[in-house]
mmCIF file of C-alpha atoms in Angstrom:
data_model
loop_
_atom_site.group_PDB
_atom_site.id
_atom_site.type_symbol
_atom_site.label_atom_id
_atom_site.label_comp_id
_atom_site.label_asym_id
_atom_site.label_seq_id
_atom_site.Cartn_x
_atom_site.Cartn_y
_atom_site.Cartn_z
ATOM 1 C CA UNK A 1 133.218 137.282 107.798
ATOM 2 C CA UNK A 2 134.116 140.983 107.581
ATOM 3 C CA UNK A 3 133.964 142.596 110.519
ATOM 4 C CA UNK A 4 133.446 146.286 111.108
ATOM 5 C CA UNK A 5 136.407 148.554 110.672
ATOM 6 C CA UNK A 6 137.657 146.367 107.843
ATOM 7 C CA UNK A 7 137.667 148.078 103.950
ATOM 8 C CA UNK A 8 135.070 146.967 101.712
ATOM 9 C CA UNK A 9 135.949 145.162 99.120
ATOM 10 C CA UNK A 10 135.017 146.742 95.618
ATOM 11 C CA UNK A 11 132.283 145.641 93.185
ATOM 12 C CA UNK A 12 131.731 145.132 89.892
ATOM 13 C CA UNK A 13 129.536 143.509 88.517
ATOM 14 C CA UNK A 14 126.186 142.827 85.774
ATOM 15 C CA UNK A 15 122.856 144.017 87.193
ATOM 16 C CA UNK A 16 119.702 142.496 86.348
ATOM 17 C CA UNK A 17 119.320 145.272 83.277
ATOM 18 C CA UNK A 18 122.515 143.672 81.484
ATOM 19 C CA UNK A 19 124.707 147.071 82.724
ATOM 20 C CA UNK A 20 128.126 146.334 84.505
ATOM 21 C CA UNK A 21 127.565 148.564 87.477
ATOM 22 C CA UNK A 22 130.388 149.467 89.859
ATOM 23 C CA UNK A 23 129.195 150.071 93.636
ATOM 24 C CA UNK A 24 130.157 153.534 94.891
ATOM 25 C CA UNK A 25 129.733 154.063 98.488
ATOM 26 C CA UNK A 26 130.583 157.786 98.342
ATOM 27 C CA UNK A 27 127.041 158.029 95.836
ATOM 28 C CA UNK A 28 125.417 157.420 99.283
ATOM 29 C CA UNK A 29 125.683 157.905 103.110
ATOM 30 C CA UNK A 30 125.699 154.260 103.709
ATOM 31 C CA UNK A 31 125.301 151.529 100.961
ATOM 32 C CA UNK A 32 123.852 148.250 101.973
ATOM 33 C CA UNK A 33 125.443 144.905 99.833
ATOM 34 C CA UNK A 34 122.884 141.834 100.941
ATOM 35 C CA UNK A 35 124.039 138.358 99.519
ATOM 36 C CA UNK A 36 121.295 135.816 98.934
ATOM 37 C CA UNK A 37 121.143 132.438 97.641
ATOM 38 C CA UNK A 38 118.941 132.360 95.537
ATOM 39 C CA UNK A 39 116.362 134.732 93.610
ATOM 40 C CA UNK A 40 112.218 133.931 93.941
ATOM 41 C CA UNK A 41 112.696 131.707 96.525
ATOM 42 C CA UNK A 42 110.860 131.481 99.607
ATOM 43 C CA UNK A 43 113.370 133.431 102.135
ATOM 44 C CA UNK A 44 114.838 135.742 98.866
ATOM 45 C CA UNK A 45 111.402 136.991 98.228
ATOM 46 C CA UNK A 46 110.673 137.767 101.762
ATOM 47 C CA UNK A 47 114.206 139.599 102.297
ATOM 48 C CA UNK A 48 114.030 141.587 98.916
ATOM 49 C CA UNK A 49 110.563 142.731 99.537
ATOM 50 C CA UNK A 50 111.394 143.654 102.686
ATOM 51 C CA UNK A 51 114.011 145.933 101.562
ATOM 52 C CA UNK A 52 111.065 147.188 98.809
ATOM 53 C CA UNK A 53 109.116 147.767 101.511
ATOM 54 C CA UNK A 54 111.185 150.223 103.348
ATOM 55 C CA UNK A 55 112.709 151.680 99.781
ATOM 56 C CA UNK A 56 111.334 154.707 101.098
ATOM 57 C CA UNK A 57 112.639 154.940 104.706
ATOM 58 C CA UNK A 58 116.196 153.822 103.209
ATOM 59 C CA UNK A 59 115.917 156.804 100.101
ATOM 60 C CA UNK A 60 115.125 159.248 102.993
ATOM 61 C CA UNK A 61 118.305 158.359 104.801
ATOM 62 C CA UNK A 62 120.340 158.392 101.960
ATOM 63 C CA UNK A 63 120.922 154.636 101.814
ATOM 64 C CA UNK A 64 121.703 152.953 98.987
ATOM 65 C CA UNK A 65 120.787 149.009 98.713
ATOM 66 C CA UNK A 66 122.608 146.339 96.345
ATOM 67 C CA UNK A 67 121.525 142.955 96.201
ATOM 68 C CA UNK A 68 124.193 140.334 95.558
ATOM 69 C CA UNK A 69 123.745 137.018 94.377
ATOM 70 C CA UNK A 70 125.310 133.880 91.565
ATOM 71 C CA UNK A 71 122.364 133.857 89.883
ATOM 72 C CA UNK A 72 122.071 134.752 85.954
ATOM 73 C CA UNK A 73 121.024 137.837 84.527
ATOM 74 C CA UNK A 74 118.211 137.161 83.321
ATOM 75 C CA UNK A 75 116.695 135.577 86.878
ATOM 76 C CA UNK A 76 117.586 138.370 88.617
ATOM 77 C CA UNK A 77 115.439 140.597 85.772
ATOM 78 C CA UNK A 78 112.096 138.481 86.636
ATOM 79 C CA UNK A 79 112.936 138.766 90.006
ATOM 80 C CA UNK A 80 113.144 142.704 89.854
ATOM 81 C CA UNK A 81 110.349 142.629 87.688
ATOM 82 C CA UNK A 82 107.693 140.044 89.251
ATOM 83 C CA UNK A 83 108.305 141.763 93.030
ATOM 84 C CA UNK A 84 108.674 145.795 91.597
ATOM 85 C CA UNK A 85 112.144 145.573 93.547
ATOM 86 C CA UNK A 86 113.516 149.356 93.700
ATOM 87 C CA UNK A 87 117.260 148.747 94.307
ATOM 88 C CA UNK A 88 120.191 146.998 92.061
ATOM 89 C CA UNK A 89 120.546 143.637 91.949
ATOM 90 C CA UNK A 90 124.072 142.181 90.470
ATOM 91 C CA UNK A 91 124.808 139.091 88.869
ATOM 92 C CA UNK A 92 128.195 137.509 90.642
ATOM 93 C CA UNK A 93 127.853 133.778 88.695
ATOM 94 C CA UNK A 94 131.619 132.748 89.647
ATOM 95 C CA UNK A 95 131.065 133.503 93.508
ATOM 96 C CA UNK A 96 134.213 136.221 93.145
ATOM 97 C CA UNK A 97 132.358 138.958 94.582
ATOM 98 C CA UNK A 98 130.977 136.899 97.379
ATOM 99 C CA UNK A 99 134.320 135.318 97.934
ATOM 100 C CA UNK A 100 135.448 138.073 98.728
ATOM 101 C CA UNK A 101 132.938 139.260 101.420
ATOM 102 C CA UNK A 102 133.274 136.025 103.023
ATOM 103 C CA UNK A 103 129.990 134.967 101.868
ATOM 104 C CA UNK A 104 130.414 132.198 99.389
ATOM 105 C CA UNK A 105 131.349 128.636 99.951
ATOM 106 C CA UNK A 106 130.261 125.018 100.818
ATOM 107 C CA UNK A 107 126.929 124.550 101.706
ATOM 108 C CA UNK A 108 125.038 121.568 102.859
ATOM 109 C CA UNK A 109 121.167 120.723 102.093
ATOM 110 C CA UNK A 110 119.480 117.973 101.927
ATOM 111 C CA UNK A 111 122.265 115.892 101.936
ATOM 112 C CA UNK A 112 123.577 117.359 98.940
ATOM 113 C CA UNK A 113 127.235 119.531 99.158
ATOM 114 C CA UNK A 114 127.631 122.438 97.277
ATOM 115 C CA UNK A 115 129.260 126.070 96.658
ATOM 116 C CA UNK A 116 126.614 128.627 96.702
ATOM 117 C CA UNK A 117 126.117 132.164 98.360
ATOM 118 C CA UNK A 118 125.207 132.392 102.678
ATOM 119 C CA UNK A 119 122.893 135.419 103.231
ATOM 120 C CA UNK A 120 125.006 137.831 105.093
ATOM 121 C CA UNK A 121 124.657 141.711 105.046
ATOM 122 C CA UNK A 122 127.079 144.149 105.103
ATOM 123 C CA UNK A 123 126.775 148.168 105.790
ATOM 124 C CA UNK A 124 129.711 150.466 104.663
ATOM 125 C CA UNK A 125 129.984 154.392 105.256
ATOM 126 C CA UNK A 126 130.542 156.580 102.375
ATOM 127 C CA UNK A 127 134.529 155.992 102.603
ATOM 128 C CA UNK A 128 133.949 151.769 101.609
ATOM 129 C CA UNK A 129 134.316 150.986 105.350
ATOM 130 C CA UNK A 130 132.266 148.024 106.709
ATOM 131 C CA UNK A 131 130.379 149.807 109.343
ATOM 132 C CA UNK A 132 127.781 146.925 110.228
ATOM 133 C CA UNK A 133 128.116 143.405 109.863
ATOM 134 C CA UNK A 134 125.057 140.709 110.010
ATOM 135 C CA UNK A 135 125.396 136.909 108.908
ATOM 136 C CA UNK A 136 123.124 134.377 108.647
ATOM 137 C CA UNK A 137 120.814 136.855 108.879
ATOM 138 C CA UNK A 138 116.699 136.218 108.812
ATOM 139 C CA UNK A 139 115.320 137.753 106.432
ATOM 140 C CA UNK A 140 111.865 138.578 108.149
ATOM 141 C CA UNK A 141 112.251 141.665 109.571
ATOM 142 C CA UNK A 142 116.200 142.502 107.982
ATOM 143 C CA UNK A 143 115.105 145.760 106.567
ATOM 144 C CA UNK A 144 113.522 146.739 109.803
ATOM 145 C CA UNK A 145 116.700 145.860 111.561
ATOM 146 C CA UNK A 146 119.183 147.623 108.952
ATOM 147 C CA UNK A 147 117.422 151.049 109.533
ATOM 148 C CA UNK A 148 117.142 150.720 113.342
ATOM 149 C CA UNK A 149 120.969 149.617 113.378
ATOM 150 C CA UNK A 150 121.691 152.594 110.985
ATOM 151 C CA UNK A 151 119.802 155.124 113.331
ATOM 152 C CA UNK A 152 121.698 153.836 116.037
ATOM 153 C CA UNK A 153 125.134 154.465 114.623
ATOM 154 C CA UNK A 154 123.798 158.044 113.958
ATOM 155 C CA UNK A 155 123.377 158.878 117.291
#
């Protein structure tokens, strides 16, 4: 896991429009980079629309969000699409990306192994510096939490 202080790794990757986007943090105060299993599922949905949700508290504070998962293209285009999400989401199919942010590996459900993505969260400043750090996180009332955490780092 990356821990605060530590330089973000950089991104670039597809979004769900078929453009190779590269993540700037300087086009933003802070950028959030969520990584989540797996589009239109049950916990997905709720932490994506929770992030639509607040789209307007986190434009206001000049924060830009990036969703981050190894799901194709064109999922991530009916997932956009079906829940009116605001925000980029990017394509990362090999896990590279997510490698990187120590948030892809083996996983274990249902008695079945596999590599997939773990839903952590990271927050960097406008220089690409992890300023917050959340993993495992529950996807409830993440938003919420991101903006409070935010404030609080403000002052």
């Amino acid at each position: 896991m990356l821990e605060p202080g530590d330089a973000a790794p950089p991104i670039s990757l597809t979004d769900h429009r078929g453009d190779t986007v590269t993540v700037d943090p300087t086009d933003a105060r802070y950028t959030v980079v969520y990584f989540y299993p797996r589009a239109d599922t049950p916990g997905c949905t709720t932490e994506a629309c929770g992030f639509r949700d607040e789209w307007d508290v986190f434009a206001d504070a000049d924060i830009a969000v990036v969703g981050v998962s190894d799901d194709p293209v064109a999922d991530l285009a009916s997932f956009a699409d079906d829940y009116d999400l605001p925000f980029t989401l990017l394509s990362d199919p090999d896990g590279e990306v997510a490698r990187a942010y120590d948030s892809y590996g083996e996983k274990n459900m249902f008695g079945n192994t596999f590599d997939g993505v773990f839903r952590n969260t990271y927050v960097l400043d406008s220089d690409g510096t992890v300023v917050l750090a959340y993993e495992g996180v529950d996807p409830e009332e993440h938003a919420v939490e991101i903006v409070e955490d935010v404030e609080a780092l403000d002052g």
